[in-house]
Amino acid sequence: PMALRPQVRAVVTLATPHYGTPLADFFDALGLENLLGFAGGLGSKWSTEERIRNAAIYLEKRHDKIERVVPETFRGEFTRLVEAFAAATADEVEGVQTYLSSLRDRRGALRRLRVKAMRRFNRKVTDAPDVRYLSYVTGIEPPKSREFGVALFSLSAFLATGWWSRNDLPPYPNDGIVPPDKIIPIDGKALPDDAAPIKLSRKLSDGVVPSASQFWGEFGGYVAIDHHSVIGLMERLPQPAFHEFGRDAFYARIAATLLNA
């Protein structure tokens, strides 16, 4: 809104697909957003309080049997899911229904995040000359493991840097070389004085967005973490966990950068 414009001095982006993501191209080509919308609409009608209670009872009774077939990586999350179902309040059930309805009603995100669609967006929506743009980049190499969770992440990471639209992404600034002062450790601790620069692979992504798509304006720093863990949403994959301390230190670093500008 124009009333807020004079108050905006900087825009900080984190793991943002400024140039789109091939993952959106892939899912859009399969028409999966329409399928997700259909499932959301169906789910919102199904998820009454009584049915969620029945589902909770069913899960509770068969918890041991179900847990045996759930991959070990997801067992803790499965247990939390069962507990959450059992303790769901009427307001929480309504919240689930609202979320599922939003999947039905608010489609189009995948189409807007395609690589060529974001190219059109960037031509139309240009930077404001009086605003500072600061981008933080995420990305992690898929661990070598046969566990289901890692395999799922590896597949997503492959699709996120798909060959069908990778060449449409811009080249890395500075040839992908990240100096030590721009490397952000995930444990929140300072790097040693003799830390060396690193070079980002062209195939690097955070499992959702290619790292090459995340650069915009001033480069704030690089974090070796996946797309979901960087906001604490999902730490279930057996890769370096972005612990709370490290996350707090990371956001404190962003705040300090803005304050010292």
PDB file of C-alpha atoms in Angstrom:
ATOM      1  CA  PRO A   1       0.000   0.000   0.000  1.00  0.00           C
ATOM      2  CA  MET A   2       1.248   3.471  -0.878  1.00  0.00           C
ATOM      3  CA  ALA A   3       0.632   4.670   2.697  1.00  0.00           C
ATOM      4  CA  LEU A   4       3.293   2.250   3.917  1.00  0.00           C
ATOM      5  CA  ARG A   5       5.871   2.928   1.207  1.00  0.00           C
ATOM      6  CA  PRO A   6       7.663   5.783   3.041  1.00  0.00           C
ATOM      7  CA  GLN A   7       8.203   3.431   6.002  1.00  0.00           C
ATOM      8  CA  VAL A   8       9.941   0.710   3.981  1.00  0.00           C
ATOM      9  CA  ARG A   9      13.717   1.100   3.939  1.00  0.00           C
ATOM     10  CA  ALA A  10      14.756  -2.480   3.168  1.00  0.00           C
ATOM     11  CA  VAL A  11      13.394  -5.772   1.881  1.00  0.00           C
ATOM     12  CA  VAL A  12      15.080  -8.947   3.145  1.00  0.00           C
ATOM     13  CA  THR A  13      14.453 -12.221   1.328  1.00  0.00           C
ATOM     14  CA  LEU A  14      15.416 -15.711   2.458  1.00  0.00           C
ATOM     15  CA  ALA A  15      15.331 -18.826   0.252  1.00  0.00           C
ATOM     16  CA  THR A  16      13.122 -16.850  -2.140  1.00  0.00           C
ATOM     17  CA  PRO A  17      12.586 -17.988  -5.770  1.00  0.00           C
ATOM     18  CA  HIS A  18      13.260 -14.599  -7.381  1.00  0.00           C
ATOM     19  CA  TYR A  19      13.784 -16.295 -10.730  1.00  0.00           C
ATOM     20  CA  GLY A  20      11.312 -19.125 -10.139  1.00  0.00           C
ATOM     21  CA  THR A  21      11.928 -22.795  -9.475  1.00  0.00           C
ATOM     22  CA  PRO A  22      11.908 -25.747 -11.899  1.00  0.00           C
ATOM     23  CA  LEU A  23       9.952 -27.607  -9.202  1.00  0.00           C
ATOM     24  CA  ALA A  24       6.958 -25.383 -10.002  1.00  0.00           C
ATOM     25  CA  ASP A  25       7.392 -26.080 -13.733  1.00  0.00           C
ATOM     26  CA  PHE A  26       7.413 -29.812 -13.040  1.00  0.00           C
ATOM     27  CA  PHE A  27       4.303 -29.897 -10.845  1.00  0.00           C
ATOM     28  CA  ASP A  28       2.419 -27.436 -13.033  1.00  0.00           C
ATOM     29  CA  ALA A  29       3.110 -29.585 -16.092  1.00  0.00           C
ATOM     30  CA  LEU A  30       1.483 -32.518 -14.302  1.00  0.00           C
ATOM     31  CA  GLY A  31      -1.516 -30.431 -13.249  1.00  0.00           C
ATOM     32  CA  LEU A  32      -0.891 -31.319  -9.617  1.00  0.00           C
ATOM     33  CA  GLU A  33      -2.114 -27.970  -8.286  1.00  0.00           C
ATOM     34  CA  ASN A  34      -5.599 -28.796  -9.527  1.00  0.00           C
ATOM     35  CA  LEU A  35      -5.325 -32.190  -7.866  1.00  0.00           C
ATOM     36  CA  LEU A  36      -4.195 -30.522  -4.626  1.00  0.00           C
ATOM     37  CA  GLY A  37      -7.142 -28.123  -4.842  1.00  0.00           C
ATOM     38  CA  PHE A  38      -9.539 -31.022  -5.333  1.00  0.00           C
ATOM     39  CA  ALA A  39      -8.034 -32.896  -2.382  1.00  0.00           C
ATOM     40  CA  GLY A  40      -8.230 -29.746  -0.253  1.00  0.00           C
ATOM     41  CA  GLY A  41     -11.882 -29.210  -1.048  1.00  0.00           C
ATOM     42  CA  LEU A  42     -12.690 -32.840  -0.357  1.00  0.00           C
ATOM     43  CA  GLY A  43     -10.691 -32.774   2.860  1.00  0.00           C
ATOM     44  CA  SER A  44     -12.363 -29.601   4.142  1.00  0.00           C
ATOM     45  CA  LYS A  45     -15.780 -31.241   3.778  1.00  0.00           C
ATOM     46  CA  TRP A  46     -14.602 -34.466   5.391  1.00  0.00           C
ATOM     47  CA  SER A  47     -12.755 -32.994   8.375  1.00  0.00           C
ATOM     48  CA  THR A  48     -15.613 -32.507  10.800  1.00  0.00           C
ATOM     49  CA  GLU A  49     -14.883 -32.648  14.518  1.00  0.00           C
ATOM     50  CA  GLU A  50     -16.538 -36.043  14.857  1.00  0.00           C
ATOM     51  CA  ARG A  51     -14.540 -37.551  12.005  1.00  0.00           C
ATOM     52  CA  ILE A  52     -11.265 -36.191  13.322  1.00  0.00           C
ATOM     53  CA  ARG A  53     -12.080 -37.685  16.722  1.00  0.00           C
ATOM     54  CA  ASN A  54     -12.800 -41.059  15.065  1.00  0.00           C
ATOM     55  CA  ALA A  55      -9.544 -40.825  13.119  1.00  0.00           C
ATOM     56  CA  ALA A  56      -7.687 -40.101  16.348  1.00  0.00           C
ATOM     57  CA  ILE A  57      -9.238 -43.141  18.047  1.00  0.00           C
ATOM     58  CA  TYR A  58      -8.342 -45.302  15.046  1.00  0.00           C
ATOM     59  CA  LEU A  59      -4.730 -44.092  15.042  1.00  0.00           C
ATOM     60  CA  GLU A  60      -4.426 -44.528  18.805  1.00  0.00           C
ATOM     61  CA  LYS A  61      -5.657 -48.128  18.734  1.00  0.00           C
ATOM     62  CA  ARG A  62      -3.373 -49.106  15.871  1.00  0.00           C
ATOM     63  CA  HIS A  63      -0.442 -46.929  16.851  1.00  0.00           C
ATOM     64  CA  ASP A  64       1.994 -49.794  17.452  1.00  0.00           C
ATOM     65  CA  LYS A  65       1.162 -51.557  14.199  1.00  0.00           C
ATOM     66  CA  ILE A  66       1.326 -48.386  12.136  1.00  0.00           C
ATOM     67  CA  GLU A  67       4.592 -47.293  13.742  1.00  0.00           C
ATOM     68  CA  ARG A  68       6.275 -50.513  12.625  1.00  0.00           C
ATOM     69  CA  VAL A  69       5.764 -49.600   8.968  1.00  0.00           C
ATOM     70  CA  VAL A  70       6.556 -45.890   9.373  1.00  0.00           C
ATOM     71  CA  PRO A  71      10.206 -45.100   8.508  1.00  0.00           C
ATOM     72  CA  GLU A  72      12.252 -44.434  11.629  1.00  0.00           C
ATOM     73  CA  THR A  73      12.992 -40.880  10.450  1.00  0.00           C
ATOM     74  CA  PHE A  74       9.275 -40.000  10.643  1.00  0.00           C
ATOM     75  CA  ARG A  75       8.257 -41.912  13.786  1.00  0.00           C
ATOM     76  CA  GLY A  76       8.608 -38.982  16.148  1.00  0.00           C
ATOM     77  CA  GLU A  77       6.560 -36.814  13.835  1.00  0.00           C
ATOM     78  CA  PHE A  78       3.932 -39.548  13.502  1.00  0.00           C
ATOM     79  CA  THR A  79       3.609 -39.770  17.290  1.00  0.00           C
ATOM     80  CA  ARG A  80       3.144 -36.006  17.519  1.00  0.00           C
ATOM     81  CA  LEU A  81       0.506 -36.195  14.798  1.00  0.00           C
ATOM     82  CA  VAL A  82      -1.469 -38.812  16.715  1.00  0.00           C
ATOM     83  CA  GLU A  83      -1.256 -36.779  19.915  1.00  0.00           C
ATOM     84  CA  ALA A  84      -2.342 -33.635  18.086  1.00  0.00           C
ATOM     85  CA  PHE A  85      -5.341 -35.430  16.564  1.00  0.00           C
ATOM     86  CA  ALA A  86      -6.380 -36.726  19.960  1.00  0.00           C
ATOM     87  CA  ALA A  87      -6.152 -33.300  21.596  1.00  0.00           C
ATOM     88  CA  ALA A  88      -7.638 -31.231  18.761  1.00  0.00           C
ATOM     89  CA  THR A  89     -10.095 -28.571  19.903  1.00  0.00           C
ATOM     90  CA  ALA A  90     -13.108 -27.371  17.928  1.00  0.00           C
ATOM     91  CA  ASP A  91     -11.190 -24.223  16.945  1.00  0.00           C
ATOM     92  CA  GLU A  92      -8.247 -26.302  15.704  1.00  0.00           C
ATOM     93  CA  VAL A  93     -10.560 -28.490  13.645  1.00  0.00           C
ATOM     94  CA  GLU A  94     -12.024 -25.338  12.131  1.00  0.00           C
ATOM     95  CA  GLY A  95      -8.496 -24.152  11.397  1.00  0.00           C
ATOM     96  CA  VAL A  96      -7.757 -27.393   9.524  1.00  0.00           C
ATOM     97  CA  GLN A  97     -10.910 -26.951   7.480  1.00  0.00           C
ATOM     98  CA  THR A  98      -9.994 -23.342   6.675  1.00  0.00           C
ATOM     99  CA  TYR A  99      -6.514 -24.400   5.534  1.00  0.00           C
ATOM    100  CA  LEU A 100      -7.858 -27.192   3.347  1.00  0.00           C
ATOM    101  CA  SER A 101     -10.426 -24.826   1.858  1.00  0.00           C
ATOM    102  CA  SER A 102      -7.618 -22.394   1.012  1.00  0.00           C
ATOM    103  CA  LEU A 103      -5.949 -25.129  -1.050  1.00  0.00           C
ATOM    104  CA  ARG A 104      -9.163 -25.394  -3.002  1.00  0.00           C
ATOM    105  CA  ASP A 105      -9.757 -21.667  -3.430  1.00  0.00           C
ATOM    106  CA  ARG A 106      -6.278 -20.195  -3.822  1.00  0.00           C
ATOM    107  CA  ARG A 107      -4.642 -21.894  -6.745  1.00  0.00           C
ATOM    108  CA  GLY A 108      -2.159 -20.497  -9.186  1.00  0.00           C
ATOM    109  CA  ALA A 109       0.945 -20.263  -6.984  1.00  0.00           C
ATOM    110  CA  LEU A 110       2.738 -22.965  -8.932  1.00  0.00           C
ATOM    111  CA  ARG A 111       2.045 -21.263 -12.230  1.00  0.00           C
ATOM    112  CA  ARG A 112       3.285 -17.936 -10.872  1.00  0.00           C
ATOM    113  CA  LEU A 113       6.523 -19.519  -9.589  1.00  0.00           C
ATOM    114  CA  ARG A 114       7.527 -21.093 -12.882  1.00  0.00           C
ATOM    115  CA  VAL A 115      10.869 -19.898 -14.193  1.00  0.00           C
ATOM    116  CA  LYS A 116       9.490 -18.074 -17.232  1.00  0.00           C
ATOM    117  CA  ALA A 117       6.555 -16.659 -15.246  1.00  0.00           C
ATOM    118  CA  MET A 118       8.953 -15.125 -12.711  1.00  0.00           C
ATOM    119  CA  ARG A 119      10.966 -13.656 -15.555  1.00  0.00           C
ATOM    120  CA  ARG A 120       7.827 -11.831 -16.715  1.00  0.00           C
ATOM    121  CA  PHE A 121       7.109 -10.772 -13.113  1.00  0.00           C
ATOM    122  CA  ASN A 122      10.600  -9.287 -12.725  1.00  0.00           C
ATOM    123  CA  ARG A 123      10.186  -7.259 -15.904  1.00  0.00           C
ATOM    124  CA  LYS A 124       6.859  -5.896 -14.682  1.00  0.00           C
ATOM    125  CA  VAL A 125       7.649  -5.374 -10.962  1.00  0.00           C
ATOM    126  CA  THR A 126      10.921  -3.488 -10.690  1.00  0.00           C
ATOM    127  CA  ASP A 127      12.966  -2.506  -7.639  1.00  0.00           C
ATOM    128  CA  ALA A 128      12.242   0.757  -5.883  1.00  0.00           C
ATOM    129  CA  PRO A 129      15.329   3.010  -6.083  1.00  0.00           C
ATOM    130  CA  ASP A 130      15.031   4.107  -2.447  1.00  0.00           C
ATOM    131  CA  VAL A 131      14.764   0.580  -0.982  1.00  0.00           C
ATOM    132  CA  ARG A 132      17.656  -1.683  -0.015  1.00  0.00           C
ATOM    133  CA  TYR A 133      17.269  -5.289  -1.220  1.00  0.00           C
ATOM    134  CA  LEU A 134      19.146  -7.943   0.740  1.00  0.00           C
ATOM    135  CA  SER A 135      18.986 -11.659  -0.086  1.00  0.00           C
ATOM    136  CA  TYR A 136      20.075 -14.692   1.924  1.00  0.00           C
ATOM    137  CA  VAL A 137      20.687 -17.928   0.040  1.00  0.00           C
ATOM    138  CA  THR A 138      20.080 -21.498   1.202  1.00  0.00           C
ATOM    139  CA  GLY A 139      21.148 -24.822  -0.269  1.00  0.00           C
ATOM    140  CA  ILE A 140      22.443 -28.217   0.765  1.00  0.00           C
ATOM    141  CA  GLU A 141      23.825 -31.246  -1.038  1.00  0.00           C
ATOM    142  CA  PRO A 142      21.569 -34.304  -0.521  1.00  0.00           C
ATOM    143  CA  PRO A 143      23.204 -36.697   1.955  1.00  0.00           C
ATOM    144  CA  LYS A 144      24.183 -40.121   0.646  1.00  0.00           C
ATOM    145  CA  SER A 145      21.705 -42.410   2.353  1.00  0.00           C
ATOM    146  CA  ARG A 146      19.030 -44.945   1.475  1.00  0.00           C
ATOM    147  CA  GLU A 147      16.607 -43.744   4.128  1.00  0.00           C
ATOM    148  CA  PHE A 148      13.176 -42.797   2.820  1.00  0.00           C
ATOM    149  CA  GLY A 149      13.313 -39.215   4.090  1.00  0.00           C
ATOM    150  CA  VAL A 150      16.666 -38.563   2.442  1.00  0.00           C
ATOM    151  CA  ALA A 151      15.516 -40.167  -0.805  1.00  0.00           C
ATOM    152  CA  LEU A 152      12.464 -37.901  -0.801  1.00  0.00           C
ATOM    153  CA  PHE A 153      14.622 -34.828  -0.239  1.00  0.00           C
ATOM    154  CA  SER A 154      17.057 -35.925  -2.960  1.00  0.00           C
ATOM    155  CA  LEU A 155      14.204 -36.325  -5.448  1.00  0.00           C
ATOM    156  CA  SER A 156      12.846 -32.887  -4.573  1.00  0.00           C
ATOM    157  CA  ALA A 157      16.335 -31.368  -4.854  1.00  0.00           C
ATOM    158  CA  PHE A 158      16.769 -32.961  -8.297  1.00  0.00           C
ATOM    159  CA  LEU A 159      13.439 -31.586  -9.505  1.00  0.00           C
ATOM    160  CA  ALA A 160      14.251 -28.150  -8.047  1.00  0.00           C
ATOM    161  CA  THR A 161      17.271 -27.900 -10.343  1.00  0.00           C
ATOM    162  CA  GLY A 162      15.679 -29.708 -13.283  1.00  0.00           C
ATOM    163  CA  TRP A 163      17.484 -29.693 -16.591  1.00  0.00           C
ATOM    164  CA  TRP A 164      14.276 -28.559 -18.397  1.00  0.00           C
ATOM    165  CA  SER A 165      14.571 -25.000 -17.084  1.00  0.00           C
ATOM    166  CA  ARG A 166      17.916 -24.776 -15.280  1.00  0.00           C
ATOM    167  CA  ASN A 167      19.484 -22.958 -18.227  1.00  0.00           C
ATOM    168  CA  ASP A 168      16.856 -20.226 -17.882  1.00  0.00           C
ATOM    169  CA  LEU A 169      18.176 -19.310 -14.429  1.00  0.00           C
ATOM    170  CA  PRO A 170      20.784 -16.530 -14.185  1.00  0.00           C
ATOM    171  CA  PRO A 171      24.449 -17.325 -13.485  1.00  0.00           C
ATOM    172  CA  TYR A 172      25.767 -16.996  -9.969  1.00  0.00           C
ATOM    173  CA  PRO A 173      27.112 -13.596  -8.959  1.00  0.00           C
ATOM    174  CA  ASN A 174      30.885 -13.764  -8.465  1.00  0.00           C
ATOM    175  CA  ASP A 175      30.863 -17.169 -10.193  1.00  0.00           C
ATOM    176  CA  GLY A 176      29.215 -18.733  -7.123  1.00  0.00           C
ATOM    177  CA  ILE A 177      32.185 -18.057  -4.824  1.00  0.00           C
ATOM    178  CA  VAL A 178      31.094 -17.225  -1.261  1.00  0.00           C
ATOM    179  CA  PRO A 179      33.735 -15.474   0.870  1.00  0.00           C
ATOM    180  CA  PRO A 180      34.126 -16.531   4.523  1.00  0.00           C
ATOM    181  CA  ASP A 181      32.351 -13.441   5.858  1.00  0.00           C
ATOM    182  CA  LYS A 182      29.228 -14.442   3.907  1.00  0.00           C
ATOM    183  CA  ILE A 183      29.203 -18.067   5.095  1.00  0.00           C
ATOM    184  CA  ILE A 184      26.702 -18.420   7.951  1.00  0.00           C
ATOM    185  CA  PRO A 185      27.325 -21.474  10.192  1.00  0.00           C
ATOM    186  CA  ILE A 186      24.152 -23.329  11.130  1.00  0.00           C
ATOM    187  CA  ASP A 187      25.234 -23.730  14.754  1.00  0.00           C
ATOM    188  CA  GLY A 188      25.426 -19.975  15.286  1.00  0.00           C
ATOM    189  CA  LYS A 189      29.140 -20.058  16.068  1.00  0.00           C
ATOM    190  CA  ALA A 190      31.763 -17.916  14.366  1.00  0.00           C
ATOM    191  CA  LEU A 191      33.913 -19.428  11.620  1.00  0.00           C
ATOM    192  CA  PRO A 192      37.641 -19.874  12.342  1.00  0.00           C
ATOM    193  CA  ASP A 193      39.945 -17.110  11.189  1.00  0.00           C
ATOM    194  CA  ASP A 194      41.473 -19.338   8.523  1.00  0.00           C
ATOM    195  CA  ALA A 195      38.126 -20.328   6.945  1.00  0.00           C
ATOM    196  CA  ALA A 196      38.306 -20.629   3.165  1.00  0.00           C
ATOM    197  CA  PRO A 197      35.795 -19.417   0.565  1.00  0.00           C
ATOM    198  CA  ILE A 198      33.388 -21.968  -0.882  1.00  0.00           C
ATOM    199  CA  LYS A 199      32.037 -22.350  -4.411  1.00  0.00           C
ATOM    200  CA  LEU A 200      28.355 -23.137  -4.908  1.00  0.00           C
ATOM    201  CA  SER A 201      27.518 -25.922  -7.336  1.00  0.00           C
ATOM    202  CA  ARG A 202      25.239 -25.024 -10.233  1.00  0.00           C
ATOM    203  CA  LYS A 203      23.069 -27.968  -9.172  1.00  0.00           C
ATOM    204  CA  LEU A 204      22.701 -26.745  -5.594  1.00  0.00           C
ATOM    205  CA  SER A 205      19.216 -26.180  -4.151  1.00  0.00           C
ATOM    206  CA  ASP A 206      17.495 -26.237  -0.796  1.00  0.00           C
ATOM    207  CA  GLY A 207      15.117 -28.959  -1.976  1.00  0.00           C
ATOM    208  CA  VAL A 208      12.533 -26.443  -3.202  1.00  0.00           C
ATOM    209  CA  VAL A 209      14.336 -23.460  -4.732  1.00  0.00           C
ATOM    210  CA  PRO A 210      17.594 -23.504  -6.738  1.00  0.00           C
ATOM    211  CA  SER A 211      20.280 -21.520  -4.963  1.00  0.00           C
ATOM    212  CA  ALA A 212      20.928 -19.609  -8.210  1.00  0.00           C
ATOM    213  CA  SER A 213      17.340 -18.308  -8.087  1.00  0.00           C
ATOM    214  CA  GLN A 214      17.695 -16.808  -4.609  1.00  0.00           C
ATOM    215  CA  PHE A 215      20.185 -13.997  -5.294  1.00  0.00           C
ATOM    216  CA  TRP A 216      18.640 -10.536  -5.500  1.00  0.00           C
ATOM    217  CA  GLY A 217      20.130  -7.144  -4.784  1.00  0.00           C
ATOM    218  CA  GLU A 218      22.817  -7.224  -2.109  1.00  0.00           C
ATOM    219  CA  PHE A 219      24.024 -10.712  -1.122  1.00  0.00           C
ATOM    220  CA  GLY A 220      23.615 -11.114   2.637  1.00  0.00           C
ATOM    221  CA  GLY A 221      25.012 -14.598   3.122  1.00  0.00           C
ATOM    222  CA  TYR A 222      24.724 -18.327   2.479  1.00  0.00           C
ATOM    223  CA  VAL A 223      23.309 -20.940   4.875  1.00  0.00           C
ATOM    224  CA  ALA A 224      23.851 -24.672   4.226  1.00  0.00           C
ATOM    225  CA  ILE A 225      20.338 -25.807   5.114  1.00  0.00           C
ATOM    226  CA  ASP A 226      17.150 -26.994   3.419  1.00  0.00           C
ATOM    227  CA  HIS A 227      14.150 -24.821   2.599  1.00  0.00           C
ATOM    228  CA  HIS A 228      11.903 -25.931   5.462  1.00  0.00           C
ATOM    229  CA  SER A 229      14.405 -26.206   8.287  1.00  0.00           C
ATOM    230  CA  VAL A 230      15.546 -22.624   7.809  1.00  0.00           C
ATOM    231  CA  ILE A 231      12.238 -21.468   9.325  1.00  0.00           C
ATOM    232  CA  GLY A 232      11.995 -24.334  11.805  1.00  0.00           C
ATOM    233  CA  LEU A 233       9.107 -25.933   9.959  1.00  0.00           C
ATOM    234  CA  MET A 234      10.656 -29.319   9.391  1.00  0.00           C
ATOM    235  CA  GLU A 235      13.779 -30.856  10.889  1.00  0.00           C
ATOM    236  CA  ARG A 236      12.965 -34.459  10.146  1.00  0.00           C
ATOM    237  CA  LEU A 237      15.559 -35.247   7.506  1.00  0.00           C
ATOM    238  CA  PRO A 238      18.896 -36.716   8.642  1.00  0.00           C
ATOM    239  CA  GLN A 239      20.944 -33.735   7.548  1.00  0.00           C
ATOM    240  CA  PRO A 240      22.533 -30.956   9.617  1.00  0.00           C
ATOM    241  CA  ALA A 241      19.688 -29.650  11.789  1.00  0.00           C
ATOM    242  CA  PHE A 242      19.251 -25.901  11.991  1.00  0.00           C
ATOM    243  CA  HIS A 243      18.869 -25.806  15.765  1.00  0.00           C
ATOM    244  CA  GLU A 244      17.057 -23.047  17.601  1.00  0.00           C
ATOM    245  CA  PHE A 245      20.287 -21.422  18.776  1.00  0.00           C
ATOM    246  CA  GLY A 246      21.668 -21.275  15.275  1.00  0.00           C
ATOM    247  CA  ARG A 247      18.404 -19.925  13.912  1.00  0.00           C
ATOM    248  CA  ASP A 248      18.253 -17.215  16.558  1.00  0.00           C
ATOM    249  CA  ALA A 249      21.841 -16.210  15.794  1.00  0.00           C
ATOM    250  CA  PHE A 250      21.054 -16.137  12.083  1.00  0.00           C
ATOM    251  CA  TYR A 251      18.089 -13.787  12.434  1.00  0.00           C
ATOM    252  CA  ALA A 252      20.065 -11.675  14.895  1.00  0.00           C
ATOM    253  CA  ARG A 253      22.744 -11.357  12.208  1.00  0.00           C
ATOM    254  CA  ILE A 254      20.158 -10.107   9.706  1.00  0.00           C
ATOM    255  CA  ALA A 255      18.868  -7.557  12.233  1.00  0.00           C
ATOM    256  CA  ALA A 256      22.396  -6.367  13.012  1.00  0.00           C
ATOM    257  CA  THR A 257      23.126  -5.962   9.306  1.00  0.00           C
ATOM    258  CA  LEU A 258      20.090  -3.720   8.906  1.00  0.00           C
ATOM    259  CA  LEU A 259      20.772  -1.718  12.056  1.00  0.00           C
ATOM    260  CA  ASN A 260      24.386  -1.079  11.090  1.00  0.00           C
ATOM    261  CA  ALA A 261      23.575   0.048   7.569  1.00  0.00           C
TER     262      ALA A 261
END
